[in-house]
Structures are given as C-alpha cells and as structure tokens.
Short mmCIF file of C-alpha atoms in Angstrom, two decimals:
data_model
loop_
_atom_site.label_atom_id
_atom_site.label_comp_id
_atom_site.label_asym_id
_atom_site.label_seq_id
_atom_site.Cartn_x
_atom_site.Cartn_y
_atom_site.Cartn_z
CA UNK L 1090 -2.72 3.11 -27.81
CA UNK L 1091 -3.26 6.28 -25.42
CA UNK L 1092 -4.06 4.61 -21.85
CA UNK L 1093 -6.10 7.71 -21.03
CA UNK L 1094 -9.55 7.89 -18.68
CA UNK L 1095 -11.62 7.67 -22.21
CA UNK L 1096 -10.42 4.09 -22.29
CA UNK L 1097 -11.67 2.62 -19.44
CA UNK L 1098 -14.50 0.87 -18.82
CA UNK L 1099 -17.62 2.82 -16.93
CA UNK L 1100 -16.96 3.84 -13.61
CA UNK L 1101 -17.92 2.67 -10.64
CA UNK L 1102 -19.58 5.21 -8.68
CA UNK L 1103 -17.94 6.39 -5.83
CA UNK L 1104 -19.41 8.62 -2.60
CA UNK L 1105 -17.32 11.73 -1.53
CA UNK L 1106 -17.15 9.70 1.98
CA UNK L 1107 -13.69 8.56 1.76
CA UNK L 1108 -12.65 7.86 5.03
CA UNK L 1109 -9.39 8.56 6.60
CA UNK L 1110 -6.34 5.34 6.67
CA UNK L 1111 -7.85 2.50 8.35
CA UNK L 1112 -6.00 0.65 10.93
CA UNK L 1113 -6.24 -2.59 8.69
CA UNK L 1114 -4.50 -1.18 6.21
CA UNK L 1115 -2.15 0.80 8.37
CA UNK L 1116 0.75 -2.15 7.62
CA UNK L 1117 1.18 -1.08 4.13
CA UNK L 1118 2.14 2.17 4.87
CA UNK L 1119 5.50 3.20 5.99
CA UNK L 1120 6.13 5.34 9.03
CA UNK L 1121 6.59 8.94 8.72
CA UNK L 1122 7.13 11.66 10.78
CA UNK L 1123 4.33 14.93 11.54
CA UNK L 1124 4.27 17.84 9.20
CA UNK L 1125 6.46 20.51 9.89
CA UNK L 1126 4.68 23.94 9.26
CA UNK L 1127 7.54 25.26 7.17
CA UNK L 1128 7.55 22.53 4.75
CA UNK L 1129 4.21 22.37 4.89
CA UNK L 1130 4.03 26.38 3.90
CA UNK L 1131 6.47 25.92 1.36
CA UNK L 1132 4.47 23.28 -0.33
CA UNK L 1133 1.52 25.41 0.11
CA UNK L 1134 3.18 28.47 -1.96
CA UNK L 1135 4.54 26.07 -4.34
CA UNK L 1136 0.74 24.80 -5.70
CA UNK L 1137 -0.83 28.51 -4.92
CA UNK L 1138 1.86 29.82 -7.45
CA UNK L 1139 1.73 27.10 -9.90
CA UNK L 1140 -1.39 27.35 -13.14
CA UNK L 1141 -1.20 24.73 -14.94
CA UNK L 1142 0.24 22.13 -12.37
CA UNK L 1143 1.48 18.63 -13.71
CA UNK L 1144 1.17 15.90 -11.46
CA UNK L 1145 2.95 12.32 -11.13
CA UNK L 1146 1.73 9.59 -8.94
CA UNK L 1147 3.15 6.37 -7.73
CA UNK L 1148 2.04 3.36 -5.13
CA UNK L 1149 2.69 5.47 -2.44
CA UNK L 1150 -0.84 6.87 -2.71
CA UNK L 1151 -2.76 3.48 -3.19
CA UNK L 1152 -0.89 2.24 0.01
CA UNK L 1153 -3.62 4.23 2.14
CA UNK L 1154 -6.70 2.94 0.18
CA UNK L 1155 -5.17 -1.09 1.75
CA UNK L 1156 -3.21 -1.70 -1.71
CA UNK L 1157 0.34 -2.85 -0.74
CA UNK L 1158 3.11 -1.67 -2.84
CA UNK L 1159 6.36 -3.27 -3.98
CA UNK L 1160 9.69 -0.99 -2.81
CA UNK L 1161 8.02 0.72 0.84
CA UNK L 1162 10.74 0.85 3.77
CA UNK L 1163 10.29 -2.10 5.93
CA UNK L 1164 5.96 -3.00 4.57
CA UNK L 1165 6.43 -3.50 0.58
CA UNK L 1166 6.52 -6.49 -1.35
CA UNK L 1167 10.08 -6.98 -1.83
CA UNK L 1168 10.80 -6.16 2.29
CA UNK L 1169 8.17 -8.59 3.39
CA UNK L 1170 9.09 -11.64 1.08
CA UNK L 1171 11.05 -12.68 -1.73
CA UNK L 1172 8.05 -12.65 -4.48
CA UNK L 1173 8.48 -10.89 -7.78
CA UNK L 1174 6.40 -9.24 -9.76
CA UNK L 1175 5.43 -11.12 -13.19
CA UNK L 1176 7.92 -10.25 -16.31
CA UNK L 1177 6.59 -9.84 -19.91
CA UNK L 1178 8.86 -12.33 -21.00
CA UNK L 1179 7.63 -14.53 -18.71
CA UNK L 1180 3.74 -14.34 -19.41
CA UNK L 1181 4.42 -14.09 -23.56
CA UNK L 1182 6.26 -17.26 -23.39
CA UNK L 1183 5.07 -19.49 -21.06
CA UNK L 1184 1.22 -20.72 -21.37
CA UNK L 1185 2.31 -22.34 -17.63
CA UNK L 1186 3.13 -18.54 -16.31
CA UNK L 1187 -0.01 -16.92 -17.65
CA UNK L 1188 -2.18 -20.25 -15.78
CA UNK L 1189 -0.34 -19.30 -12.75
CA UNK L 1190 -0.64 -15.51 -13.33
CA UNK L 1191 -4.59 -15.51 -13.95
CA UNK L 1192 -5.41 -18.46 -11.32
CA UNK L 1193 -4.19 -16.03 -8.51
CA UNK L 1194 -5.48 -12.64 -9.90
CA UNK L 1195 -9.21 -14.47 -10.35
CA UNK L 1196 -9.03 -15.04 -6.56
CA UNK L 1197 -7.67 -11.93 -5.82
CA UNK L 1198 -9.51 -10.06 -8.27
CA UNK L 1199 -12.80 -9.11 -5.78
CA UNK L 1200 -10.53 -7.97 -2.97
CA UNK L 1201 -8.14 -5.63 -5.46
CA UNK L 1202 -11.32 -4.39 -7.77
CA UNK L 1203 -13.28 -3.19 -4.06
CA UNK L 1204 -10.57 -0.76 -2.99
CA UNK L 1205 -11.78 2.89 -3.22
CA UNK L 1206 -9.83 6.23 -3.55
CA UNK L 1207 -8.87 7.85 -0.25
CA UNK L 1208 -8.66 11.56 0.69
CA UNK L 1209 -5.19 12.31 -1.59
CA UNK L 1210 -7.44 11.00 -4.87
CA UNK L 1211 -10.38 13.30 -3.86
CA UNK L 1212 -7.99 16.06 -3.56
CA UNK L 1213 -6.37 15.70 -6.94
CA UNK L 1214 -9.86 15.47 -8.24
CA UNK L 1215 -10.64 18.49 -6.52
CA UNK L 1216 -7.33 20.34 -7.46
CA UNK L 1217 -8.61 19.18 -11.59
CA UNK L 1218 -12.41 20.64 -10.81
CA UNK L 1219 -11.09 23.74 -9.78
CA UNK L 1220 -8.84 24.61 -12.50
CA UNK L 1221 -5.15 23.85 -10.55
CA UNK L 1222 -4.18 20.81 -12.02
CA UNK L 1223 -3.37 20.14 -15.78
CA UNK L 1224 -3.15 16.54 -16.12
CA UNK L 1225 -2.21 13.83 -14.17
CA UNK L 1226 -0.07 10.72 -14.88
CA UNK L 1227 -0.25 7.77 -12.20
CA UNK L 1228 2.43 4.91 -12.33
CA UNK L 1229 -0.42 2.87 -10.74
CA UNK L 1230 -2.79 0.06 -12.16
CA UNK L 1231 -5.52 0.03 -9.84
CA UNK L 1232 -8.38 2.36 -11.38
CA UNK L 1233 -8.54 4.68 -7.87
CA UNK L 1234 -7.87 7.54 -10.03
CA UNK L 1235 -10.51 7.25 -12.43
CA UNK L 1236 -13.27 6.34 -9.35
CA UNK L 1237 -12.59 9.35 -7.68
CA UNK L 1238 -13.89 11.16 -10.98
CA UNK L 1239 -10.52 11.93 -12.50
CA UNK L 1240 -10.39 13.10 -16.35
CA UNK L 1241 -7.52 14.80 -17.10
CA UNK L 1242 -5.48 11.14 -16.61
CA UNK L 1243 -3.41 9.30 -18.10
CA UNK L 1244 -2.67 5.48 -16.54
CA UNK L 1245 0.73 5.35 -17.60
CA UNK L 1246 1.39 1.58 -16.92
CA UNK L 1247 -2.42 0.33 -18.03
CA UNK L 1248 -5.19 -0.78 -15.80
CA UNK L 1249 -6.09 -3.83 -14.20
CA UNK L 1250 -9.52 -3.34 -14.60
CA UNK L 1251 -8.84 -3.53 -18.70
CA UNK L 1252 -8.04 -6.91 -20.57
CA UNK L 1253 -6.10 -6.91 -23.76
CA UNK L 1254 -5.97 -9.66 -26.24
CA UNK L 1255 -2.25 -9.85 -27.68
CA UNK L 1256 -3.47 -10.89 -31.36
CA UNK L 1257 -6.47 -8.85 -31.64
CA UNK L 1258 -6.24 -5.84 -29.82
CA UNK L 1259 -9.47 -6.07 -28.38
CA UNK L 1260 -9.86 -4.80 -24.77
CA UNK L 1261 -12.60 -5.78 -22.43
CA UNK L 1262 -13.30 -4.98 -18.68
CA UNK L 1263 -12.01 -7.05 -16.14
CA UNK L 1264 -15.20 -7.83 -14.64
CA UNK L 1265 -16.38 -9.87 -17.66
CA UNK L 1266 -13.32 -11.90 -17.49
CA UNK L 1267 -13.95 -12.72 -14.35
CA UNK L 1268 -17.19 -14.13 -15.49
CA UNK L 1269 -15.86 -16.14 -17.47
CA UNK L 1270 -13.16 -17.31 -15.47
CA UNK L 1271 -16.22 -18.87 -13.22
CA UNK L 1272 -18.26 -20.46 -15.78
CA UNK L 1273 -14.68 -22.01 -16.92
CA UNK L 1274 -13.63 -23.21 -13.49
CA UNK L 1275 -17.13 -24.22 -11.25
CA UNK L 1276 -15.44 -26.58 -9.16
CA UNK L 1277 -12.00 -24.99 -8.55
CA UNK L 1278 -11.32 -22.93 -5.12
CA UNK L 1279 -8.58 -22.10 -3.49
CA UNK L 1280 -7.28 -20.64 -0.20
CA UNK L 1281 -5.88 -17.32 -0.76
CA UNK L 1282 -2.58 -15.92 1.03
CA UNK L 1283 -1.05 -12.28 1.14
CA UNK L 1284 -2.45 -10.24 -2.03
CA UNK L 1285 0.09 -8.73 -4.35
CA UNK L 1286 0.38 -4.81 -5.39
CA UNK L 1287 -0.87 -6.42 -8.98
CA UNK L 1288 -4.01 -7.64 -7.37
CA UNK L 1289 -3.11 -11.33 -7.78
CA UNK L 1290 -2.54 -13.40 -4.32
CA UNK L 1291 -0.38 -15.81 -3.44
CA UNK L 1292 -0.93 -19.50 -4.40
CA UNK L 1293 0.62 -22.94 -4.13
CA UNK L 1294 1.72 -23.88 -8.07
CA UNK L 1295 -0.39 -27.36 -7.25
CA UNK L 1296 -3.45 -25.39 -6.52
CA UNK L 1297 -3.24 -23.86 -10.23
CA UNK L 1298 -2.59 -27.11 -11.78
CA UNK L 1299 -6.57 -27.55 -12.82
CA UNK L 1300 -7.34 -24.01 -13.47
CA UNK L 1301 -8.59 -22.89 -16.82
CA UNK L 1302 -7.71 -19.86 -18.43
CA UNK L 1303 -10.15 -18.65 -21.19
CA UNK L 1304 -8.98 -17.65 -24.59
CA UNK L 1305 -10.19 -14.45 -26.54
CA UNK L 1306 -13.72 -14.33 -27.47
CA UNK L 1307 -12.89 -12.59 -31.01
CA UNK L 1308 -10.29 -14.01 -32.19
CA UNK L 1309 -9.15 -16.92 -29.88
CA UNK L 1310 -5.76 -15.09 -28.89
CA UNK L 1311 -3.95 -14.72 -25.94
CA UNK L 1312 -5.71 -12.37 -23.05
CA UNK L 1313 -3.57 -10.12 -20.98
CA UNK L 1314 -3.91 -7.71 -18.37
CA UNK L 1315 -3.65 -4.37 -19.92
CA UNK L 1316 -0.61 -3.17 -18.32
CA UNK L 1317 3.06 -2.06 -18.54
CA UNK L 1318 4.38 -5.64 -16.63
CA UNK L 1319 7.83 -5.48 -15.67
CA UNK L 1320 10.46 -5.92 -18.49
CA UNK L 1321 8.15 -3.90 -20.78
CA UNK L 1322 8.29 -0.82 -22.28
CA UNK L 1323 5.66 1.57 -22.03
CA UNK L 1324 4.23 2.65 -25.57
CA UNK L 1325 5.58 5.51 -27.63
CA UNK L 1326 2.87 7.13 -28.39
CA UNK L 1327 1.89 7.48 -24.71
CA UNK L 1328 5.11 8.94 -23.56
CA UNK L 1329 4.90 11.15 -26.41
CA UNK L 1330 1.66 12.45 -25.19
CA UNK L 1331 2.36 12.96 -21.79
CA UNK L 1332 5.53 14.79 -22.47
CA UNK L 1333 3.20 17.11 -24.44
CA UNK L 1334 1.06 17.71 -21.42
CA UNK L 1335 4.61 18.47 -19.44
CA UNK L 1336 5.28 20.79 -22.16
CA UNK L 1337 2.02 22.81 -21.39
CA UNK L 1338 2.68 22.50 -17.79
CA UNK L 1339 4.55 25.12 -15.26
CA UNK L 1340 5.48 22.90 -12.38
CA UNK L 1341 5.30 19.26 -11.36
CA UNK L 1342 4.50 17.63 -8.30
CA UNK L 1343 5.44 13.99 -7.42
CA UNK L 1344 2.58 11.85 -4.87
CA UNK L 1345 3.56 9.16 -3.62
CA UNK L 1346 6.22 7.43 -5.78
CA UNK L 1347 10.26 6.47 -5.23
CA UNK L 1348 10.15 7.06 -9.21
CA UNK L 1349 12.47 3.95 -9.64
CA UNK L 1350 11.39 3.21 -12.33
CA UNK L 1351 12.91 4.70 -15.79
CA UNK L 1352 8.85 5.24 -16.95
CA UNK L 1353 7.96 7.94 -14.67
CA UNK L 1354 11.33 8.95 -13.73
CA UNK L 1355 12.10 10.21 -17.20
CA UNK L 1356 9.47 12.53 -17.00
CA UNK L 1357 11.03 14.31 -13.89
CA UNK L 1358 14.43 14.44 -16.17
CA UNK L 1359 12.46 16.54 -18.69
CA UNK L 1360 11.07 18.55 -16.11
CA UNK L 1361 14.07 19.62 -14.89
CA UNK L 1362 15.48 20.18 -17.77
CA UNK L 1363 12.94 22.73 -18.90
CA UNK L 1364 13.42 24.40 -15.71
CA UNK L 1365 10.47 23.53 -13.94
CA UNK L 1366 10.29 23.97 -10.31
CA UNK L 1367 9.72 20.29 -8.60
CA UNK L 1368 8.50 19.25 -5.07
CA UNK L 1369 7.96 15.73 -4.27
CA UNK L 1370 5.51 14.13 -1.16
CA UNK L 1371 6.62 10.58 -0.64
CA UNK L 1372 7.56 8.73 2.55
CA UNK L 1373 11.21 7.82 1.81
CA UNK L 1374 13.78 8.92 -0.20
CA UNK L 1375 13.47 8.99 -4.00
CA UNK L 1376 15.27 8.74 -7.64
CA UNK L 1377 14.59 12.50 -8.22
CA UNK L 1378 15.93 14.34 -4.83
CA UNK L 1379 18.50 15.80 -6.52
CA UNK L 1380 16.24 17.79 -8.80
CA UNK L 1381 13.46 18.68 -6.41
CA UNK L 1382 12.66 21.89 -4.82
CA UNK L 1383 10.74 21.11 -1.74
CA UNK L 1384 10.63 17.38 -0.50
CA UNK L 1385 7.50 16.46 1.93
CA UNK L 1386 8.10 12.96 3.89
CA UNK L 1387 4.36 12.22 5.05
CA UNK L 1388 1.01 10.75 3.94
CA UNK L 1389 -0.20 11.88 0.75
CA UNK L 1390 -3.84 11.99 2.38
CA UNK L 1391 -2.38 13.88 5.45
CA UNK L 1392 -1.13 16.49 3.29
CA UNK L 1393 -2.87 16.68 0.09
CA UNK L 1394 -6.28 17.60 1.38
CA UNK L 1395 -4.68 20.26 3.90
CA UNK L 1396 -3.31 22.79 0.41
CA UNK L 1397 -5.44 25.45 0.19
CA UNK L 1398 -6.59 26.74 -3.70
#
C-alpha cells in the first residue's frame, strides 16, 4: 500500500498563523546554538542551486509543534525515562498489549490529534507551491505534514490519524475510532501522565484492566494503528516508490532527523551513492555525517523559513 497524502483522511484545515516555539513546548526541544551566517549562506546556495529538491524529515521537526520525540539529547523519550516504544511483535501477539496500547492512545488521542504544523511545515509547503521541492518523505506519524497543505508526501512510517484492520485491510480515520472507543467504554477514565512521541500516554496496567477495545466493523479483525511500529518493516512497494522520486531528484535535504533508523537512513545511502550533494539541519549529530555536505545544528523553524527561493 503507498502511504502517500491521497490516503489520508480529509484534512483538517489549518490557518497560515503558525506561531513561533512556545515556551510550553520548549522542553522537547534540545538546545542549540545561533546560526552562523556562513553556514547559514551555504545552506542558502545549496537549495537556490538545487531543482528538483528531495526532502527527508524526522521528529526533530514535530518537537517544535509540543510533540516529544524518542532519541533528543538530554529531552527525548529514551533520556527522560526508561519507556519503549510498542514492538509489532508485541501488539500481533498479545490481545493484553494491544488493550494496553489503545487504552493509553484513546486518552492521549485529543492532545496528539490537536497539534498543528509550525513555521518549518509551512516552509516546506511553501518550498512545494513554488516549484523547489520534489517530494517529501517524513519518518513521522503525526499528520503535521499533510495539515500544513502538503501533497507531494509520502508518510513513510504510516499515520496515526489512519486505522488499519490486520485481516481486512480496511482503513478508517482515527477520529471514528475514537468514537467508538467512547460508546465502548462510558464509564472508564483515567488520569493521564507524560504523552508519548506515538500519541499514547502513560498509564498504570490496573487502570487498563476494564478497557474495551473494539473489533473491526467489516470483518471483525484486529484494528491497528496504521504505522511502521518498531520491529517492522516498512512495505516494499513504498520504498520502491520513494527511491523513484530520489531517482528524479538532484539533491536531498535532511529536517530534523538523527536518521537512526535503517528506513530513512537507507535513502541517504542511495543518495550518496548517486552522487547527490547532501546537507542535513538537525540539532545533534546524525547517522549520515559522513556523507553530508553542509550540516546546520539549529531549529528547523529558525532556519527553514529564513531560505530565500
């Protein structure tokens, strides 16, 4: 299945005014230094020269629209406690794990879902309106893209805001899950803790013991968030496609991601194997410094809306 913008659900519409990092979300995003001028001129020459300019982006950009992420210096999920994300395994197997699982995204579902774009997604919009970028793949599950009027997208790790059944196929939104997940549960409640970069929060296991989980309306079958969890592989015919769009492409440009993981990081591999030139903005060291050409430590929305086209 190709997790482009086509399959989403209808936007929600978003207004152009964005505002700037907020101090209350200010503790999921690591500290980073000013611009310097030369780096920033260099970065500047890189996207003037570039026509068809392929874009990756990672956590690193949600982090300023309040969405924590998992590997961030000193603020991320794995620095600030020792919760894991959920493996595939783990949900396929065990009717106990998805309970868990779906009791803490339903409370943390109306927190996660409200988060809008910041500056950096308005500027990759604007960067696609104006002819600059070719297509854009984001690591990220969280929609921002596609509400700051993205097209040329593809979610390479799914969407939260999609639901997949794993014996159908079907997909429905998120939203009408959560619907259901009300009419299911009237009585339940529970106090939520710190929320998760998956949109789920953190919960005592005795405080899911009574939750209900619907089953698929079609078919009965086992409902899933659609995305990549960990301990999954991302389907072939996406990466096919998006190394397609690299293919068509003349220079990439990592936002906001440590490209840990093999998914995206592959893609920076092929890149430089085709000779691409590579420059990466990301607070922290990453996977791909060896292959990069210009390497910006700040704020994706400090820099992103300062390039000129």
């Amino acid at each position: 299945m190709l997790l482009s913008w086509r399959s989403l659900p209808p936007r929600v519409a978003v207004g152009r005014c964005a505002s700037t990092i907020q101090v209350n979300v200010q503790r999921f995003v690591p500290a980073s230094g000013s611009i310097d001028t030369s780096v920033l001129e260099q970065l500047q020459a890189f996207v003037s020269h570039a026509s068809r300019l392929f874009v990756i982006s990672g956590a690193g950009l949600s982090t300023e629209s309040g969405i924590p992420d998992y590997r961030s210096e000193g603020v991320g999920l794995y620095a600030r406690t020792d919760r894991r994300p959920m493996q595939h395994s783990e949900f396929v197997r065990s009717a106990k794990s998805r309970q868990r699982y779906w009791a803490r995204n339903y409370v943390g579902w109306p927190q996660f879902s409200s988060h809008q774009p910041n500056p950096a997604h308005f500027a990759l919009r604007d960067w696609e309106e104006k002819g600059k970028l070719h297509w854009l793949v984001t690591q990220n599950v969280d929609a921002l893209h596609s509400k700051a009027g993205q097209q040329r997208l593809t979610e390479l790790h799914g969407s939260t805001h999609r639901v997949v059944c794993l014996d159908c196929g079907q997909l429905t939104p998120r939203v009408e899950l959560q619907k259901r997940f009300a009419a299911l549960n009237p009585g339940w409640a529970a106090s939520a803790g710190a929320v998760a970069p998956d949109g789920d929060v953190f919960l005592e296991d005795e405080q899911v013991l009574n939750f209900t989980v619907p089953a698929c309306d079609a078919c009965g079958g086992v409902l899933k968030p659609e995305v990549t969890f960990f301990g999954d592989v991302v389907n072939r015919t996406t990466v096919n496609f998006v190394h397609n769009k690299l293919a068509e492409s003349d220079a990439v440009l990592v936002v906001g991601s440590s490209l840990q993981v093999f998914s995206g990081y592959r893609f920076l591999l092929a890149a430089s194997e085709r000779k691409l030139p590579i420059a990466i903005v990301n607070i922290g060291p990453t996977r791909a410094d060896h292959l990069t050409d210009i390497r910006v430590s700040v704020r994706c929305g400090e820099v992103l809306p300062a390039i000129q086209l």
